[in-house]
Amino acid sequence: MPQKDTALTLARAARSFISSYTAATGGKSLLIPRFPLYALADELGEGFLSCHIGSPKQDGELFFFPVGLTLADGNALELRIVFAELEEAGKGGRTPLPSPQETADQPGREDFPLRPRVFRTGRIEFSGGSWEVRDERWHKIPARQ
């Protein structure tokens, strides 16, 4: 779970991307925002050496920010922060991501990759349309030597 400044940057980038995507597809496709903006994993382990969040990607009907975590034991995890889901206006194939020319001037593109030094982990419990964080722990990535 990103800390508030990182979460705000992700929310702004997601909103900008959704708007650009809708314009690039001529309104034929609709992206539905998804929350919370968390990377979900079953097990993370203890201690982290690095964290990076990449620019938006698409996998089928899901749009996400890729997240890479390097654990203290040297293992790497690739996670996703899903921020939108595609809802087609009609039946048809997958609508591709907007071209780099269509999104190059979007505010926030220069923010990626993000390299947050502070984030939190916890157990997320979903119930209906809400969620709750339990067993929350804050983590700080050590300064680079």
XYZ file of N, CA and C in Angstrom:
435
model
N 0.849 -1.158 0.000
C 0.000 0.000 0.000
C 0.899 1.225 0.000
N 0.724 2.082 -0.971
C 1.581 3.264 -1.021
C 1.232 4.261 0.077
N 2.233 5.040 0.484
C 1.965 6.120 1.430
C 1.220 7.217 0.675
N 0.717 8.226 1.374
C -0.242 9.159 0.776
C 0.291 9.938 -0.426
N 1.548 10.374 -0.432
C 2.068 11.119 -1.582
C 2.148 10.235 -2.823
N 2.592 9.002 -2.655
C 2.661 8.058 -3.776
C 1.258 7.712 -4.246
N 0.335 7.503 -3.307
C -1.054 7.189 -3.667
C -1.684 8.331 -4.456
N -1.400 9.565 -4.083
C -1.927 10.723 -4.802
C -1.355 10.785 -6.219
N -0.061 10.537 -6.366
C 0.558 10.509 -7.694
C -0.071 9.423 -8.556
N -0.307 8.239 -7.975
C -0.933 7.145 -8.724
C -2.371 7.495 -9.112
N -3.120 8.095 -8.198
C -4.509 8.463 -8.491
C -4.571 9.496 -9.621
N -3.674 10.474 -9.595
C -3.643 11.485 -10.670
C -3.259 10.853 -12.000
N -2.255 9.978 -11.989
C -1.828 9.316 -13.222
C -2.940 8.428 -13.762
N -3.639 7.708 -12.882
C -4.742 6.845 -13.310
C -5.856 7.675 -13.929
N -6.231 8.762 -13.282
C -7.291 9.632 -13.803
C -6.911 10.196 -15.168
N -5.673 10.648 -15.310
C -5.192 11.180 -16.580
C -5.185 10.102 -17.663
N -4.737 8.895 -17.297
C -4.683 7.796 -18.249
C -6.090 7.414 -18.708
N -7.033 7.316 -17.781
C -8.407 6.955 -18.121
C -9.002 7.982 -19.077
N -8.760 9.236 -18.814
C -9.254 10.302 -19.691
C -8.626 10.207 -21.079
N -7.310 9.996 -21.145
C -6.606 9.867 -22.431
C -7.090 8.650 -23.197
N -7.292 7.555 -22.494
C -7.733 6.317 -23.133
C -9.112 6.496 -23.757
N -10.013 7.120 -23.014
C -11.361 7.359 -23.517
C -11.319 8.235 -24.759
N -10.491 9.290 -24.728
C -10.364 10.168 -25.893
C -9.739 9.434 -27.073
N -8.711 8.619 -26.831
C -8.007 7.911 -27.903
C -8.895 6.869 -28.580
N -9.867 6.324 -27.852
C -10.758 5.319 -28.437
C -12.053 5.943 -28.944
N -12.118 7.264 -28.918
C -13.308 7.949 -29.403
C -14.542 7.651 -28.574
N -14.360 7.308 -27.323
C -15.475 7.010 -26.438
C -16.104 5.646 -26.668
N -15.486 4.816 -27.530
C -16.042 3.488 -27.818
C -15.776 2.501 -26.680
N -14.808 2.813 -25.862
C -14.483 1.965 -24.718
C -14.489 2.827 -23.471
N -14.842 2.208 -22.379
C -14.931 2.916 -21.120
C -14.079 2.204 -20.090
N -13.223 2.956 -19.415
C -12.431 2.394 -18.323
C -13.111 2.744 -17.009
N -13.389 1.725 -16.217
C -14.013 1.895 -14.908
C -12.902 1.902 -13.860
N -12.766 2.995 -13.072
C -11.727 3.032 -12.035
C -11.918 1.919 -11.013
N -10.810 1.382 -10.519
C -10.830 0.337 -9.487
C -10.056 0.835 -8.276
N -10.552 0.521 -7.121
C -9.914 0.889 -5.862
C -9.952 -0.309 -4.936
N -9.091 -0.401 -3.975
C -8.040 0.529 -3.593
C -6.826 0.399 -4.510
N -5.999 1.423 -4.521
C -4.779 1.400 -5.335
C -3.665 0.705 -4.549
N -3.854 -0.592 -4.345
C -2.912 -1.416 -3.599
C -2.418 -2.552 -4.488
N -1.187 -2.988 -4.243
C -0.675 -4.215 -4.864
C -1.030 -5.353 -3.918
N -1.676 -6.365 -4.452
C -2.125 -7.475 -3.610
C -1.231 -8.697 -3.808
N -0.837 -9.318 -2.700
C -0.002 -10.520 -2.732
C -0.378 -11.404 -1.559
N -0.169 -12.697 -1.713
C -0.478 -13.624 -0.625
C 0.560 -13.532 0.493
N 1.832 -13.577 0.126
C 2.926 -13.526 1.100
C 4.007 -12.590 0.592
N 4.555 -11.764 1.475
C 5.612 -10.842 1.067
C 6.953 -11.142 1.706
N 6.984 -11.731 2.843
C 8.252 -11.939 3.527
C 8.596 -10.727 4.379
N 9.828 -10.686 4.850
C 10.271 -9.612 5.735
C 11.425 -8.848 5.109
N 11.423 -7.564 5.256
C 12.521 -6.723 4.805
C 12.526 -6.510 3.296
N 12.736 -5.265 2.891
C 12.725 -4.912 1.479
C 13.959 -4.083 1.143
N 14.533 -4.346 -0.031
C 15.700 -3.594 -0.494
C 15.328 -2.518 -1.498
N 14.270 -2.766 -2.289
C 13.867 -1.767 -3.274
C 12.408 -1.960 -3.656
N 11.850 -0.874 -4.176
C 10.479 -0.877 -4.671
C 10.425 0.078 -5.854
N 9.796 -0.351 -6.939
C 9.580 0.571 -8.060
C 8.193 0.323 -8.641
N 7.583 1.406 -9.097
C 6.255 1.351 -9.706
C 6.384 1.920 -11.111
N 6.031 1.104 -12.110
C 6.172 1.501 -13.504
C 4.943 2.195 -14.059
N 5.068 2.688 -15.286
C 3.962 3.372 -15.960
C 2.872 2.369 -16.340
N 1.667 2.852 -16.624
C 0.515 1.970 -16.862
C 0.736 0.946 -17.970
N 0.173 -0.238 -17.732
C 0.213 -1.353 -18.676
C -1.186 -1.941 -18.764
N -1.395 -2.768 -19.797
C -2.683 -3.427 -19.994
C -2.480 -4.931 -20.087
N -3.380 -5.681 -19.454
C -3.421 -7.131 -19.560
C -4.891 -7.503 -19.738
N -5.287 -7.735 -20.983
C -6.690 -8.017 -21.261
C -7.543 -6.818 -20.924
N -8.477 -7.016 -19.998
C -9.392 -5.939 -19.622
C -8.928 -5.153 -18.397
N -7.757 -5.506 -17.850
C -7.249 -4.817 -16.670
C -6.124 -3.855 -17.034
N -6.110 -2.707 -16.390
C -5.061 -1.712 -16.541
C -4.411 -1.560 -15.179
N -3.076 -1.542 -15.157
C -2.373 -1.598 -13.886
C -1.032 -0.885 -13.958
N -0.518 -0.557 -12.774
C 0.846 -0.085 -12.610
C 1.655 -1.299 -12.172
N 2.699 -1.701 -12.904
C 3.529 -2.818 -12.444
C 4.370 -2.392 -11.241
N 4.483 -3.289 -10.281
C 5.242 -3.022 -9.055
C 6.305 -4.098 -8.913
N 7.535 -3.676 -8.708
C 8.626 -4.612 -8.457
C 9.167 -4.402 -7.057
N 9.246 -5.482 -6.298
C 9.811 -5.438 -4.950
C 10.993 -6.383 -4.883
N 12.094 -5.911 -4.326
C 13.229 -6.780 -4.056
C 13.275 -6.997 -2.554
N 13.193 -8.262 -2.161
C 13.198 -8.612 -0.743
C 14.618 -8.667 -0.204
N 14.744 -8.602 1.098
C 16.058 -8.626 1.747
C 16.825 -9.901 1.434
N 16.111 -11.017 1.167
C 16.794 -12.271 0.853
C 17.217 -12.358 -0.618
N 16.985 -11.275 -1.395
C 17.395 -11.227 -2.793
C 16.309 -11.637 -3.775
N 15.231 -12.242 -3.297
C 14.127 -12.611 -4.189
C 13.394 -11.360 -4.670
N 12.857 -11.449 -5.875
C 12.108 -10.335 -6.452
C 10.654 -10.746 -6.649
N 9.763 -9.811 -6.413
C 8.338 -10.026 -6.633
C 7.840 -9.032 -7.666
N 7.014 -9.501 -8.579
C 6.349 -8.628 -9.548
C 4.869 -8.623 -9.195
N 4.355 -7.466 -8.832
C 2.962 -7.302 -8.435
C 2.297 -6.272 -9.346
N 1.015 -6.038 -9.109
C 0.256 -5.066 -9.900
C -0.628 -4.223 -8.989
N -0.711 -2.946 -9.326
C -1.715 -2.083 -8.721
C -2.747 -1.843 -9.818
N -3.856 -2.559 -9.760
C -4.902 -2.440 -10.780
C -5.658 -1.143 -10.517
N -5.759 -0.291 -11.553
C -6.442 0.989 -11.376
C -7.679 1.144 -12.245
N -7.881 0.270 -13.240
C -9.066 0.390 -14.092
C -9.370 -0.933 -14.769
N -10.642 -1.073 -15.137
C -11.098 -2.257 -15.858
C -11.870 -1.796 -17.079
N -11.626 -2.468 -18.195
C -12.238 -2.090 -19.464
C -13.664 -2.607 -19.557
N -14.555 -1.718 -19.951
C -15.927 -2.115 -20.257
C -16.201 -1.674 -21.686
N -16.317 -2.636 -22.578
C -16.543 -2.340 -23.989
C -17.951 -1.797 -24.191
N -18.076 -0.799 -25.065
C -19.390 -0.253 -25.396
C -20.183 -1.264 -26.215
N -19.506 -2.115 -26.936
C -20.144 -3.162 -27.709
C -19.216 -4.356 -27.719
N -19.638 -5.440 -28.273
C -18.762 -6.612 -28.351
C -17.672 -6.334 -29.367
N -16.534 -6.881 -29.125
C -15.429 -6.665 -30.041
C -14.140 -7.082 -29.399
N -13.056 -6.852 -30.098
C -11.744 -7.234 -29.596
C -11.229 -6.268 -28.567
N -10.070 -6.586 -28.086
C -9.391 -5.766 -27.085
C -8.985 -4.443 -27.708
N -9.291 -3.355 -27.034
C -8.863 -2.043 -27.487
C -7.440 -1.827 -26.982
N -6.494 -1.546 -27.876
C -5.101 -1.410 -27.435
C -4.865 -0.140 -26.635
N -3.753 -0.140 -25.937
C -3.337 1.071 -25.235
C -3.173 2.206 -26.237
N -3.415 3.454 -25.810
C -3.131 4.575 -26.693
C -1.659 4.561 -27.098
N -1.369 5.056 -28.292
C 0.012 5.066 -28.775
C 0.851 6.026 -27.940
N 2.181 5.864 -27.956
C 3.036 6.776 -27.196
C 2.835 8.234 -27.604
N 2.521 8.486 -28.892
C 2.296 9.857 -29.335
C 1.050 10.443 -28.668
N 0.027 9.611 -28.444
C -1.219 10.097 -27.860
C -1.083 10.377 -26.373
N -0.148 9.723 -25.720
C -0.020 9.891 -24.273
C 1.271 10.594 -23.856
N 2.145 10.918 -24.788
C 3.451 11.493 -24.445
C 3.326 12.814 -23.690
N 2.304 13.595 -24.006
C 2.156 14.898 -23.373
C 1.281 14.879 -22.131
N 0.888 13.711 -21.679
C 0.023 13.619 -20.515
C 0.787 14.017 -19.259
N 0.146 14.810 -18.397
C 0.798 15.162 -17.135
C 1.081 13.908 -16.323
N 2.230 13.868 -15.679
C 2.563 12.755 -14.805
C 3.377 11.656 -15.448
N 3.484 11.622 -16.788
C 4.254 10.554 -17.440
C 5.709 10.586 -16.980
N 6.206 11.782 -16.690
C 7.599 11.902 -16.262
C 7.814 11.380 -14.844
N 6.719 11.107 -14.129
C 6.823 10.618 -12.756
C 7.283 9.162 -12.670
N 7.186 8.421 -13.773
C 7.483 6.993 -13.738
C 8.873 6.708 -14.263
N 9.559 5.729 -13.702
C 9.105 4.887 -12.600
C 9.187 5.614 -11.265
N 8.229 5.301 -10.405
C 8.253 5.806 -9.032
C 9.131 4.876 -8.216
N 9.861 5.424 -7.283
C 10.710 4.619 -6.401
C 10.430 5.014 -4.954
N 9.258 4.600 -4.457
C 8.924 4.976 -3.080
C 9.853 4.322 -2.074
N 10.229 5.093 -1.071
C 11.089 4.557 -0.012
C 10.280 4.130 1.192
N 9.010 4.580 1.256
C 8.165 4.244 2.389
C 6.845 3.686 1.858
N 6.421 2.558 2.405
C 5.127 1.972 2.062
C 4.703 1.081 3.208
N 3.487 0.575 3.130
C 3.008 -0.282 4.198
C 2.451 -1.581 3.638
N 2.444 -2.570 4.480
C 1.851 -3.855 4.135
C 0.770 -4.148 5.164
N -0.103 -5.029 4.808
C -1.167 -5.416 5.722
C -2.039 -6.467 5.076
N -2.960 -6.966 5.839
C -3.919 -7.939 5.341
C -5.186 -7.171 4.987
N -5.641 -7.313 3.754
C -6.819 -6.596 3.277
C -8.018 -7.532 3.328
N -9.087 -7.049 3.916
C -10.326 -7.813 3.949
C -11.379 -7.033 3.169
N -11.899 -7.666 2.100
C -12.932 -7.055 1.277
C -14.294 -7.542 1.759
N -15.241 -6.624 1.803
C -16.604 -6.960 2.186
C -17.540 -6.068 1.381
N -18.240 -6.676 0.424
C -19.116 -5.879 -0.433
C -18.294 -4.887 -1.223
N -18.641 -3.617 -1.142
C -17.925 -2.574 -1.869
C -16.891 -1.850 -1.037
N -16.518 -2.398 0.122
C -15.530 -1.724 0.964
C -14.399 -2.679 1.327
N -13.372 -2.133 1.965
C -12.239 -2.933 2.384
C -11.718 -2.396 3.709
N -11.005 -3.245 4.409
C -10.412 -2.878 5.679
C -8.991 -3.427 5.738
N -8.068 -2.632 6.287
C -6.677 -3.048 6.426
C -6.444 -3.516 7.855
N -5.861 -4.707 7.974
C -5.539 -5.273 9.290
C -4.050 -5.629 9.317
N -3.502 -5.724 10.493
C -2.091 -6.091 10.679
C -1.164 -5.181 9.858
N -1.430 -3.914 9.914
C -0.681 -2.933 9.120
C 0.734 -2.738 9.668
N 1.723 -2.703 8.744
C 3.122 -2.449 9.097
C 3.729 -1.499 8.084
N 4.455 -0.509 8.568
C 5.156 0.421 7.695
C 6.567 -0.097 7.436
N 7.044 0.153 6.211
C 8.391 -0.265 5.820
C 9.115 0.927 5.195
N 10.414 0.976 5.442
C 11.243 2.012 4.842
C 12.405 1.346 4.138
N 12.563 1.659 2.854
C 13.668 1.123 2.062
C 14.956 1.810 2.529
N 16.006 1.050 2.777
C 17.266 1.677 3.226
C 17.832 2.597 2.149
N 18.495 3.644 2.587
C 19.131 4.580 1.660
C 20.213 3.857 0.880
N 20.367 4.239 -0.367
C 21.404 3.611 -1.207
C 22.770 4.096 -0.776
N 23.688 3.187 -0.747
C 25.057 3.517 -0.323
C 25.878 3.962 -1.492
